mmCIF file of N, CA and C in Angstrom:
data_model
loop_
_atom_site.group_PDB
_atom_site.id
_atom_site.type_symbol
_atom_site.label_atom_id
_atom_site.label_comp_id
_atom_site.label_asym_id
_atom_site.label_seq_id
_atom_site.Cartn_x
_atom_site.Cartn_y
_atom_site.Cartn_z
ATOM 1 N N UNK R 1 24.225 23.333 87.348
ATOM 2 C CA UNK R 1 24.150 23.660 85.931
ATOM 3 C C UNK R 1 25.480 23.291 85.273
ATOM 4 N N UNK R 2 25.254 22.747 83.967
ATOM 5 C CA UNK R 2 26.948 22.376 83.235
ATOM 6 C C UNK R 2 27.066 23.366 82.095
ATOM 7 N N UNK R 3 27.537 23.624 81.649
ATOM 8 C CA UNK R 3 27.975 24.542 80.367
ATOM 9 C C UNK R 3 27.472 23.866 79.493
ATOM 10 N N UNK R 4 26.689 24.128 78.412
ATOM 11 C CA UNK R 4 25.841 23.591 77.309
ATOM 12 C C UNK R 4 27.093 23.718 76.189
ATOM 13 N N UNK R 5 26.796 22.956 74.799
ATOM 14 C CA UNK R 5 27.322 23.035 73.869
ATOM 15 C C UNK R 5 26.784 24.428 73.298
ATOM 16 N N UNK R 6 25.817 24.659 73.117
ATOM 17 C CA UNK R 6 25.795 25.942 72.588
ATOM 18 C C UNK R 6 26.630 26.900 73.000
ATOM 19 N N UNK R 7 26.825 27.195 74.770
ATOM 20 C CA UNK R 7 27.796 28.089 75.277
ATOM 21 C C UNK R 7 29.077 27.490 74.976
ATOM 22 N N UNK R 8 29.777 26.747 74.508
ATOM 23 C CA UNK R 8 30.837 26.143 74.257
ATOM 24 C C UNK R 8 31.511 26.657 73.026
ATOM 25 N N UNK R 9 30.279 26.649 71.733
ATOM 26 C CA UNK R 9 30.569 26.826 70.752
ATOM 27 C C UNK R 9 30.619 28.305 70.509
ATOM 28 N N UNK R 10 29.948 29.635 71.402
ATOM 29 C CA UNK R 10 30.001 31.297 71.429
ATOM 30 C C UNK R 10 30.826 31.169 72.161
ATOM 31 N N UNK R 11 31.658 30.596 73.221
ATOM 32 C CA UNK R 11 33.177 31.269 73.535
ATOM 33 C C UNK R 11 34.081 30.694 72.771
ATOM 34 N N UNK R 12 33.969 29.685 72.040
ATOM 35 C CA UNK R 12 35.525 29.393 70.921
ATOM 36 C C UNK R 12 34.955 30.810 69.940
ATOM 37 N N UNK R 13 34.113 30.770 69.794
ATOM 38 C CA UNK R 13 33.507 31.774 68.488
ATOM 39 C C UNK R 13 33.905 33.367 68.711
ATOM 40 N N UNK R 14 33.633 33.987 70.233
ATOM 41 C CA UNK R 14 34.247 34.487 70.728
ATOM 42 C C UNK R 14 35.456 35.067 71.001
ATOM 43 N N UNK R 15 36.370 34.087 70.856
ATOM 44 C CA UNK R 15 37.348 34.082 71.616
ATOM 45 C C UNK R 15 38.508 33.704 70.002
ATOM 46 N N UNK R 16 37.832 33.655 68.991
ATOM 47 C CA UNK R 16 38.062 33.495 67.862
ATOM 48 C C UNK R 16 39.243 32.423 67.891
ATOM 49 N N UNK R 17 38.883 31.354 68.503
ATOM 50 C CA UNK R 17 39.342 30.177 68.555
ATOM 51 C C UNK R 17 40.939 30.126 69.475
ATOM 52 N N UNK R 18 41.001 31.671 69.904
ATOM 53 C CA UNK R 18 42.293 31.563 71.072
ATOM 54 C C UNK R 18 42.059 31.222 72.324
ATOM 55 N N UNK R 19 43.262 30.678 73.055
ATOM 56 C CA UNK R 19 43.409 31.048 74.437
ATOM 57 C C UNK R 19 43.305 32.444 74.906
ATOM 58 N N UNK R 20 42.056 32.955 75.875
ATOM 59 C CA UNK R 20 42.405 34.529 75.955
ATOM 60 C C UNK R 20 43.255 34.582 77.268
ATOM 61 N N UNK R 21 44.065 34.271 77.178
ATOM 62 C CA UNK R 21 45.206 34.313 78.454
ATOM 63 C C UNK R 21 46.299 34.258 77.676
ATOM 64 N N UNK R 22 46.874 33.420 77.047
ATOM 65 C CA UNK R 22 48.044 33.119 76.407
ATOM 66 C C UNK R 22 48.410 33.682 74.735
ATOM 67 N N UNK R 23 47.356 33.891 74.303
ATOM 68 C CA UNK R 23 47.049 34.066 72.600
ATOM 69 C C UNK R 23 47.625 32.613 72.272
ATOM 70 N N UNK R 24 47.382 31.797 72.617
ATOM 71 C CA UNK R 24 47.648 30.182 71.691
ATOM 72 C C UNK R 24 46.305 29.496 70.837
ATOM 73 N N UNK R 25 46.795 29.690 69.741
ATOM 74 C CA UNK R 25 45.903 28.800 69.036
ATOM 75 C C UNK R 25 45.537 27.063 69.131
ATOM 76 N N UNK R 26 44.910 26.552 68.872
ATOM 77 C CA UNK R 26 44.826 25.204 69.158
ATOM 78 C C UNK R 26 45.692 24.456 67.664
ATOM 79 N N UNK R 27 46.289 23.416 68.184
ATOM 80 C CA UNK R 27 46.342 23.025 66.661
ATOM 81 C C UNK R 27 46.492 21.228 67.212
ATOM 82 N N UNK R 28 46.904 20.666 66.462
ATOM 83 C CA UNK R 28 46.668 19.157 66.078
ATOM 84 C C UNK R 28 47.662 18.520 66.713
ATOM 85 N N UNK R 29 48.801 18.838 67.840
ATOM 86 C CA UNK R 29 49.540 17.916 68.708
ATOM 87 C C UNK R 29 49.762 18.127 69.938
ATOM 88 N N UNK R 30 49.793 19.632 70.621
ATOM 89 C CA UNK R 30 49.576 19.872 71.490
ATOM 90 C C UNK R 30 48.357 20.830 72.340
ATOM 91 N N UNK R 31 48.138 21.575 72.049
ATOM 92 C CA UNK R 31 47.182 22.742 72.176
ATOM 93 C C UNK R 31 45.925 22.118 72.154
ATOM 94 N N UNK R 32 45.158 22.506 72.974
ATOM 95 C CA UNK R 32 43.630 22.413 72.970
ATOM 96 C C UNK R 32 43.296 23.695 73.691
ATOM 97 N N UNK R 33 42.037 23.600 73.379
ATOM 98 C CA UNK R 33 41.244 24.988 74.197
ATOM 99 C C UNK R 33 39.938 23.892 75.285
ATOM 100 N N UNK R 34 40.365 24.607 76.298
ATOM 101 C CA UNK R 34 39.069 24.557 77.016
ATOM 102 C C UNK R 34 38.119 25.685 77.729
ATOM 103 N N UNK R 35 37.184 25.043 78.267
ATOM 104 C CA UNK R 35 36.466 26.435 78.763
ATOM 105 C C UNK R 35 36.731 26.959 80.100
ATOM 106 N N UNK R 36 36.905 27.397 80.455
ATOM 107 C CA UNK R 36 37.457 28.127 82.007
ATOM 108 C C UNK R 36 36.778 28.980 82.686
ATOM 109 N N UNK R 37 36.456 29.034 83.640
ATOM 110 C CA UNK R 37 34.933 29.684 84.932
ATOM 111 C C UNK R 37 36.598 30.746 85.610
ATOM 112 N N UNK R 38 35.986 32.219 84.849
ATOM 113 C CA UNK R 38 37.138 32.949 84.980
ATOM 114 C C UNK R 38 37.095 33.365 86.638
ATOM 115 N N UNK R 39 35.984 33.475 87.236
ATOM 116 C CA UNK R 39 35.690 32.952 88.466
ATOM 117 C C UNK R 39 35.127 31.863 88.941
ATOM 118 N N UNK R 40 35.870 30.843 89.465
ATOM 119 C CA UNK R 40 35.756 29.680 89.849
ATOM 120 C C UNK R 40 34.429 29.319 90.352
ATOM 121 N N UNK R 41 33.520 27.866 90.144
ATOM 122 C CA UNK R 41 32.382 27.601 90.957
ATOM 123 C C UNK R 41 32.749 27.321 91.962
ATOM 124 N N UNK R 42 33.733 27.132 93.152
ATOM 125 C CA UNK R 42 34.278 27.155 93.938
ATOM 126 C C UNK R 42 33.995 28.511 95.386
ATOM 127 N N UNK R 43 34.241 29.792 94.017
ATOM 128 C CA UNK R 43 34.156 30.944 94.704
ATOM 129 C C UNK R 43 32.972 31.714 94.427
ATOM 130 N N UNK R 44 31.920 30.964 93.609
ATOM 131 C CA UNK R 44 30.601 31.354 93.884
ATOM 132 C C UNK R 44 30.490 32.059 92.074
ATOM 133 N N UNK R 45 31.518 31.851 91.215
ATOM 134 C CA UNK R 45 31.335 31.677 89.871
ATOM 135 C C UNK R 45 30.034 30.985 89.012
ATOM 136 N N UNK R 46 29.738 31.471 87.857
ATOM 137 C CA UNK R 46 28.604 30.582 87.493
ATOM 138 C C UNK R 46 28.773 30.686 85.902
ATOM 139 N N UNK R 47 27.686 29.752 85.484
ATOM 140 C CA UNK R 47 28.371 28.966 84.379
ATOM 141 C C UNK R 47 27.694 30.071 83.267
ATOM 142 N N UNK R 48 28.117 31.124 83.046
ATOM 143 C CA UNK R 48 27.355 32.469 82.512
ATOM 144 C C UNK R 48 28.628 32.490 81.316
ATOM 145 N N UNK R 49 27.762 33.294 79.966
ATOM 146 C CA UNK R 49 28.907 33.486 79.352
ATOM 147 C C UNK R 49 30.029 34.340 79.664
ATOM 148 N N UNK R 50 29.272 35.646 80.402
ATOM 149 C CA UNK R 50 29.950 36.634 81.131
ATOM 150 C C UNK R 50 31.030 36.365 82.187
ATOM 151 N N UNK R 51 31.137 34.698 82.640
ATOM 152 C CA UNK R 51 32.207 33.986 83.603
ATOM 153 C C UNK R 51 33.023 33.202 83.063
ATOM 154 N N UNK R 52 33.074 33.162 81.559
ATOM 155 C CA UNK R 52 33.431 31.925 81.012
ATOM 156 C C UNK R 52 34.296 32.282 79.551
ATOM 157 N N UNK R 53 35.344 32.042 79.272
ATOM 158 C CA UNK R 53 36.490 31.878 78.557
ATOM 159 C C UNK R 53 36.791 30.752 78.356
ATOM 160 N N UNK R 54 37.887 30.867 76.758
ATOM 161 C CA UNK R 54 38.566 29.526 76.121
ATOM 162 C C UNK R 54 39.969 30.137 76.664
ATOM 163 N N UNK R 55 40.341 28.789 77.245
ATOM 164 C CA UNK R 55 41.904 28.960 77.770
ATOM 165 C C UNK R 55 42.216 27.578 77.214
ATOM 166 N N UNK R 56 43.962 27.455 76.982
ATOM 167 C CA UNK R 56 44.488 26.400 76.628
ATOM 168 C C UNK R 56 44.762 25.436 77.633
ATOM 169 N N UNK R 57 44.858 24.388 77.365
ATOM 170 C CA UNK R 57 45.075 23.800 78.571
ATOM 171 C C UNK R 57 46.457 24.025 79.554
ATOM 172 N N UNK R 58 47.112 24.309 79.547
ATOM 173 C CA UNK R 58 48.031 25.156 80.341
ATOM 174 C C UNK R 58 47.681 25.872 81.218
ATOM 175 N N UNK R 59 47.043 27.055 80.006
ATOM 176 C CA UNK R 59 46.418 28.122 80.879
ATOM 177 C C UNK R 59 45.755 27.374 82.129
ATOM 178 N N UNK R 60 44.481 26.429 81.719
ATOM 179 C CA UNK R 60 43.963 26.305 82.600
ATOM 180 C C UNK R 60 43.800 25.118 83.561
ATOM 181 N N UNK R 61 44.878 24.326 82.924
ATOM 182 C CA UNK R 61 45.788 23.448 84.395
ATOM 183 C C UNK R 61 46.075 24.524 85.462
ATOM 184 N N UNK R 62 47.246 25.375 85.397
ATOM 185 C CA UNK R 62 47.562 26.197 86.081
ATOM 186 C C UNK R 62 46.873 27.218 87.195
ATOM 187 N N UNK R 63 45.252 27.615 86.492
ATOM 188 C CA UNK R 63 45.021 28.996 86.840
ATOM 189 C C UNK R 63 44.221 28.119 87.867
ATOM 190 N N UNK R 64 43.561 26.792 87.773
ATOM 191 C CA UNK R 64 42.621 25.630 88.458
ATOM 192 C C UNK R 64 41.561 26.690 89.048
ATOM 193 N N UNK R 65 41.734 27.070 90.327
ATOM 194 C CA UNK R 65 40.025 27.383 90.710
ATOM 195 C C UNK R 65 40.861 29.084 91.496
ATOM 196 N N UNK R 66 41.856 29.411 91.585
ATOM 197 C CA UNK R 66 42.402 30.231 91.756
ATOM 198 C C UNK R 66 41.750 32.056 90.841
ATOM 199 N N UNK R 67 41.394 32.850 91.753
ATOM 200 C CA UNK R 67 41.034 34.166 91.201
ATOM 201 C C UNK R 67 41.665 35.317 91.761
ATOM 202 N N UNK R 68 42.979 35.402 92.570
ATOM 203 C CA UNK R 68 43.869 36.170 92.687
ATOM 204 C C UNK R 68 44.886 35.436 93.301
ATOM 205 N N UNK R 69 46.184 36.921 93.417
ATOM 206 C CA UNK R 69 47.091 36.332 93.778
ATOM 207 C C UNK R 69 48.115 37.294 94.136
ATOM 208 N N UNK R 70 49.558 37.095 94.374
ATOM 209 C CA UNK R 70 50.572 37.766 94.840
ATOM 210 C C UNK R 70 50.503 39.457 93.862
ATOM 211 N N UNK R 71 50.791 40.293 93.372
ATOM 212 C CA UNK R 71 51.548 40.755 92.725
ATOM 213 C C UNK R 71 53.196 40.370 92.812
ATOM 214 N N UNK R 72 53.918 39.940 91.807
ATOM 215 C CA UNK R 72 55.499 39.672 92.376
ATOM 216 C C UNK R 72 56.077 40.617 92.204
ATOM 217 N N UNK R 73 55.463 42.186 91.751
ATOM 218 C CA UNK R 73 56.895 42.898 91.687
ATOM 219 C C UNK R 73 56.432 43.574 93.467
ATOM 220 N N UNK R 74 55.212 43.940 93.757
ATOM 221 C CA UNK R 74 55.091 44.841 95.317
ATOM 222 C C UNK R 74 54.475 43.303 96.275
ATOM 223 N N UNK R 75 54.222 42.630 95.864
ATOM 224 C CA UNK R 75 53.443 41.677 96.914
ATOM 225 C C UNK R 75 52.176 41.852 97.444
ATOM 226 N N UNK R 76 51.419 42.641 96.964
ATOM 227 C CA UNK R 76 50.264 42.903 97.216
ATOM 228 C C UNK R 76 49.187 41.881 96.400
ATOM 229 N N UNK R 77 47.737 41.108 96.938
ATOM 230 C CA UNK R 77 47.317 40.373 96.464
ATOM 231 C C UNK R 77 46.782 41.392 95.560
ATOM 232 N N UNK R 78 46.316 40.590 94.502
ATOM 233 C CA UNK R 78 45.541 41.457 93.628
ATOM 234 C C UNK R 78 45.062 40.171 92.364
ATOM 235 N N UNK R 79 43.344 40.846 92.069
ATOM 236 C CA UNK R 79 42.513 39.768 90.971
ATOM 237 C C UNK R 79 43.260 39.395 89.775
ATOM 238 N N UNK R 80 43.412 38.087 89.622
ATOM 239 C CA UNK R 80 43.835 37.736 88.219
ATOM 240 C C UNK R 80 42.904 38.643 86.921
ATOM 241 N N UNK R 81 43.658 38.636 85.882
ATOM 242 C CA UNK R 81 43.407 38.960 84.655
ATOM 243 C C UNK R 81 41.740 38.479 84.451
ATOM 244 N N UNK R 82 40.967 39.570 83.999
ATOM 245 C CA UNK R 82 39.585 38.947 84.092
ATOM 246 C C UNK R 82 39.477 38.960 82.013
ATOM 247 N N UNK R 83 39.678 37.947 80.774
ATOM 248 C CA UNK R 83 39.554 38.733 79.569
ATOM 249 C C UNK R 83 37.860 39.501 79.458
ATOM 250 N N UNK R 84 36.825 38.797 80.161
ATOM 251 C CA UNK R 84 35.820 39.492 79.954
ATOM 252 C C UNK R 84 35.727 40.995 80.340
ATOM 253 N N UNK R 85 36.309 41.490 81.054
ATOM 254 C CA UNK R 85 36.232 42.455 81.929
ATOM 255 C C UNK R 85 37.472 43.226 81.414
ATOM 256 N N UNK R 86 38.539 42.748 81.467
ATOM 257 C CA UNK R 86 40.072 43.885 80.760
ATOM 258 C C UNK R 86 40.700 43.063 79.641
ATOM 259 N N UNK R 87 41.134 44.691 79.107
ATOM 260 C CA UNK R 87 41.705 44.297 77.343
ATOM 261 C C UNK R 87 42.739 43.639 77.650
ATOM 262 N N UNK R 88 43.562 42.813 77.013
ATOM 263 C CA UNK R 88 45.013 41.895 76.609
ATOM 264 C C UNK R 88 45.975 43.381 77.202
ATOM 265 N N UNK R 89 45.575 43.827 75.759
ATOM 266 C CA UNK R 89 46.940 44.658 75.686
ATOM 267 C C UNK R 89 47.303 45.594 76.939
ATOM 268 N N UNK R 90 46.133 46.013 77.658
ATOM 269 C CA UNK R 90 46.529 46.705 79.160
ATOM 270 C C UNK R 90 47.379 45.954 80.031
ATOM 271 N N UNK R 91 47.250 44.846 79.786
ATOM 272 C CA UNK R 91 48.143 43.965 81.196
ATOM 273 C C UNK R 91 49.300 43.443 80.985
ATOM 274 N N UNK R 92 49.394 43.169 79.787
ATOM 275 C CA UNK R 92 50.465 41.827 78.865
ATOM 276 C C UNK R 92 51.056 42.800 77.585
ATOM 277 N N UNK R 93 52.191 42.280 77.235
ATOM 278 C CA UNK R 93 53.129 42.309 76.586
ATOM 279 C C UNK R 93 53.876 41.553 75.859
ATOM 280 N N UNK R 94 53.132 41.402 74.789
ATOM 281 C CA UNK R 94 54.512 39.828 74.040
ATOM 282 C C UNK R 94 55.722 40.427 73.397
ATOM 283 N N UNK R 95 56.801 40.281 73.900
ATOM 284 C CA UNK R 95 58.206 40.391 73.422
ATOM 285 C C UNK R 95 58.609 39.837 72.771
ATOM 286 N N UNK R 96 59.780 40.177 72.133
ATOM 287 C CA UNK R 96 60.464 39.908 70.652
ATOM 288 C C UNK R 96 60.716 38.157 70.972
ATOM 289 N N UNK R 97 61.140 38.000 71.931
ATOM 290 C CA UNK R 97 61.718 36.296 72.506
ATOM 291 C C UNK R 97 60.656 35.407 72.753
ATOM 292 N N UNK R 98 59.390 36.033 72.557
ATOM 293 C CA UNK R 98 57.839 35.533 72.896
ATOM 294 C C UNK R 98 57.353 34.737 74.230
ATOM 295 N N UNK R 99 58.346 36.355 75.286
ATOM 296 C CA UNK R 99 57.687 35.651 76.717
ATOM 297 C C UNK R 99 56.498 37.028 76.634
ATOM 298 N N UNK R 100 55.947 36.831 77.577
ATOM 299 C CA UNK R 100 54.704 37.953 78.116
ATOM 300 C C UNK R 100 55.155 38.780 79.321
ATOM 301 N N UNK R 101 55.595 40.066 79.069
ATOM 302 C CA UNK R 101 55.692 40.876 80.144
ATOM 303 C C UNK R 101 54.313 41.273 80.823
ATOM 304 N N UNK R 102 54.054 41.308 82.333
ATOM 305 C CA UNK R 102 53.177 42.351 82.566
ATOM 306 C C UNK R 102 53.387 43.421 82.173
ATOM 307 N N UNK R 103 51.849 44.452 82.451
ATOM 308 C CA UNK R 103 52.433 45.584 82.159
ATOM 309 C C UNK R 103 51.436 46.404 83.544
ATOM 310 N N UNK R 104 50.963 45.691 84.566
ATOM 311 C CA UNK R 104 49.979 45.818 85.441
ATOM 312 C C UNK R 104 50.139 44.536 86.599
ATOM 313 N N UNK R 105 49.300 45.170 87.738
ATOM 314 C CA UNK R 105 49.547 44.215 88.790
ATOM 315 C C UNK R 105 48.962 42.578 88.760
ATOM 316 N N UNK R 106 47.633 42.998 87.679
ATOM 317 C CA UNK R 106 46.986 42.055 87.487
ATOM 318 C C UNK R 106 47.872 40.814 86.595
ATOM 319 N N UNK R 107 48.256 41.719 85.245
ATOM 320 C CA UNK R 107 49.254 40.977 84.395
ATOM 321 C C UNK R 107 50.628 40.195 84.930
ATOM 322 N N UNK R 108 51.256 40.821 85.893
ATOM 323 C CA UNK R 108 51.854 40.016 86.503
ATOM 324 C C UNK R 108 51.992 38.771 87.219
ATOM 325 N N UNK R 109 50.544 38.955 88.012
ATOM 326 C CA UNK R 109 50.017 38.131 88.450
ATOM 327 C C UNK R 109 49.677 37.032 87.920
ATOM 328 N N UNK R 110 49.051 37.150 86.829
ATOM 329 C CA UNK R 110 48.204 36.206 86.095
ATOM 330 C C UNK R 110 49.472 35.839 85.336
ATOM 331 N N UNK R 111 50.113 36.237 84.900
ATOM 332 C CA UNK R 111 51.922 35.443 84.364
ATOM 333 C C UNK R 111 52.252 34.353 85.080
ATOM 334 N N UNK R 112 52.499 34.666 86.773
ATOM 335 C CA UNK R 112 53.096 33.980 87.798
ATOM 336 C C UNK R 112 52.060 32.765 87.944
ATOM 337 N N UNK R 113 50.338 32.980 88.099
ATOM 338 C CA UNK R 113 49.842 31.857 88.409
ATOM 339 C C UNK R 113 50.009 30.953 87.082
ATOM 340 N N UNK R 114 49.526 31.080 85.576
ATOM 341 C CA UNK R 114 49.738 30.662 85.174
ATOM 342 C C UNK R 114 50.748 30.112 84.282
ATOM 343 N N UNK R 115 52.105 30.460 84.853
ATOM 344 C CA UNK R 115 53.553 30.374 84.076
ATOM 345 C C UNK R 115 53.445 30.392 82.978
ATOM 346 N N UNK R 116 53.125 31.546 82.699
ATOM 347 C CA UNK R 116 53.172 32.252 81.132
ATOM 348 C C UNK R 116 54.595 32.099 80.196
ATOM 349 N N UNK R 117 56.014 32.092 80.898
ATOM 350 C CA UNK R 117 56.671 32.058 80.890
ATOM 351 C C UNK R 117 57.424 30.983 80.986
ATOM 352 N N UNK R 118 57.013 29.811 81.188
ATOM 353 C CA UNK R 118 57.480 28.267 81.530
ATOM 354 C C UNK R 118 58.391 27.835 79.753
ATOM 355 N N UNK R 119 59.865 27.710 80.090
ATOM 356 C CA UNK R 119 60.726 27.672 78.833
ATOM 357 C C UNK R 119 59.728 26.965 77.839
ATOM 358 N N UNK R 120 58.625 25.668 77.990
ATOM 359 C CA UNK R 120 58.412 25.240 77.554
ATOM 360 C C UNK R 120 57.100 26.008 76.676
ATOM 361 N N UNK R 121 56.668 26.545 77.028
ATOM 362 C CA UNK R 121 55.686 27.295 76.413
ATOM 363 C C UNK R 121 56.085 28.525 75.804
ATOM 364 N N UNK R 122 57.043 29.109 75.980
ATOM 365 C CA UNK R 122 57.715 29.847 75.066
ATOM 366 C C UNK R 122 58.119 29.090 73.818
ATOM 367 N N UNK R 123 58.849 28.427 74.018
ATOM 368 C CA UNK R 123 59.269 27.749 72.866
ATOM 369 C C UNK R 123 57.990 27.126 71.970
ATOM 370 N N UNK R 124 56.908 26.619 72.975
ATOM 371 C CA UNK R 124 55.830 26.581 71.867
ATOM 372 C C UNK R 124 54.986 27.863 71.020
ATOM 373 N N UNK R 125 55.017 29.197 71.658
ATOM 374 C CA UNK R 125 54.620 30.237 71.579
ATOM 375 C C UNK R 125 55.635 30.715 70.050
ATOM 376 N N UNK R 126 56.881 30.305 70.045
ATOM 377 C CA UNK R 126 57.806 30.577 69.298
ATOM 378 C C UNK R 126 57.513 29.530 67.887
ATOM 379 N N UNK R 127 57.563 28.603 68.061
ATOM 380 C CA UNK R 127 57.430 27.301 66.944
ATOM 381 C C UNK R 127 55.656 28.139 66.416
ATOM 382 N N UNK R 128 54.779 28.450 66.884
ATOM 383 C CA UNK R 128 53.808 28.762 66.371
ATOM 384 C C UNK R 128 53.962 29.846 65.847
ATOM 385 N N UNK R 129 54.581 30.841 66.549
ATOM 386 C CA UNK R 129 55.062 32.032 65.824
ATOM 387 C C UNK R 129 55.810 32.046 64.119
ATOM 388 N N UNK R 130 56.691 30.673 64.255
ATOM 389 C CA UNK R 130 57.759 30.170 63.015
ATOM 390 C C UNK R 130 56.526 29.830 61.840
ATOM 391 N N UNK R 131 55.603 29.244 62.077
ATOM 392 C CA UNK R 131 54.871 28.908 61.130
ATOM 393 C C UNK R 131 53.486 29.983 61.069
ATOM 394 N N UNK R 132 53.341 31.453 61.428
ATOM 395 C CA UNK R 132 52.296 32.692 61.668
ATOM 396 C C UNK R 132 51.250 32.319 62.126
ATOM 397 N N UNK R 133 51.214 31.327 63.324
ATOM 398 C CA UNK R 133 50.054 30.951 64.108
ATOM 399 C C UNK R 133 50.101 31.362 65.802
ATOM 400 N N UNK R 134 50.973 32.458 65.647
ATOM 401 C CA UNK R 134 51.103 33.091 66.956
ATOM 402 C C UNK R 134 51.486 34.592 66.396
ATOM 403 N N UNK R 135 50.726 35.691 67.321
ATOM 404 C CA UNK R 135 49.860 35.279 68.487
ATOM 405 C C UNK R 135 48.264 35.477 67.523
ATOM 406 N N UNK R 136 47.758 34.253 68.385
ATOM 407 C CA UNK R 136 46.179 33.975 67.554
ATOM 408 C C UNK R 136 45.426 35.342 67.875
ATOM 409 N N UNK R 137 44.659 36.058 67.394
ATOM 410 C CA UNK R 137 43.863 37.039 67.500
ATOM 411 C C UNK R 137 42.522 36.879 67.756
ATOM 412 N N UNK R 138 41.870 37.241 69.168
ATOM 413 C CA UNK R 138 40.712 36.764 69.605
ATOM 414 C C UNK R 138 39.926 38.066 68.816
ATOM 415 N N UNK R 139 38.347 37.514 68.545
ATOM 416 C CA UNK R 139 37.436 38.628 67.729
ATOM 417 C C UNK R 139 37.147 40.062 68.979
#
């Protein structure tokens, strides 16, 4: 099964046109949104709306087919950030400098796999911020 345009167009709609991992909006030079199998078809994921999120491409270079991982502050594995399943604000933290603190094992996690924190995406997180297009607000 492939993801239909219809399901394409209820998770941007959804997801009110953010990354739900990053809060990045898409805009016209770097940013895109794609769709992301928040559990991988890999690991027996399916192409359901209930599995399926808009992540930026960052996000979802990074997160690839991966559904847990280290915790880095105890080392214990533990499930990446699910947005269908847990709120933003339980896990994550955007700070004044516009990196993302965890605030949970999961949030941490999901920082580390997807370098939430990579100078370079801060600074884009920041430049979007300069012009009030950060952080995008999913519905």
């Amino acid at each position: 099964m492939t993801i239909t345009v219809a399901q394409q167009r209820e998770i941007l709609q959804r997801s009110g046109g953010c990354c739900e991992y990053c809060l990045v909006a898409p805009d016209h030079r770097t940013i895109q949104l794609h769709v992301d199998h928040i559990i991988s078809k890999k690991h027996g994921g399916e192409d359901t709306l209930d599995n399926l999120c808009s992540a930026c491409r960052s996000c979802n270079q990074y997160k690839g087919s991966d559904v847990a991982a280290l915790d880095p502050l105890t080392g214990e594995p533990i499930r990446l950030y699910n947005p269908r399943a847990q709120e933003w604000n339980h896990h994550f933290e955007l700070m004044s400098d516009m990196t993302i603190a965890g605030l949970s094992p999961a949030g941490r996690a999901t920082i580390a796999v997807l370098r939430l924190n990579l100078e370079r995406r801060v600074i884009e997180r920041y430049e979007a911020w300069m012009r009030g297009q950060y952080p995008c607000i999913a519905n």
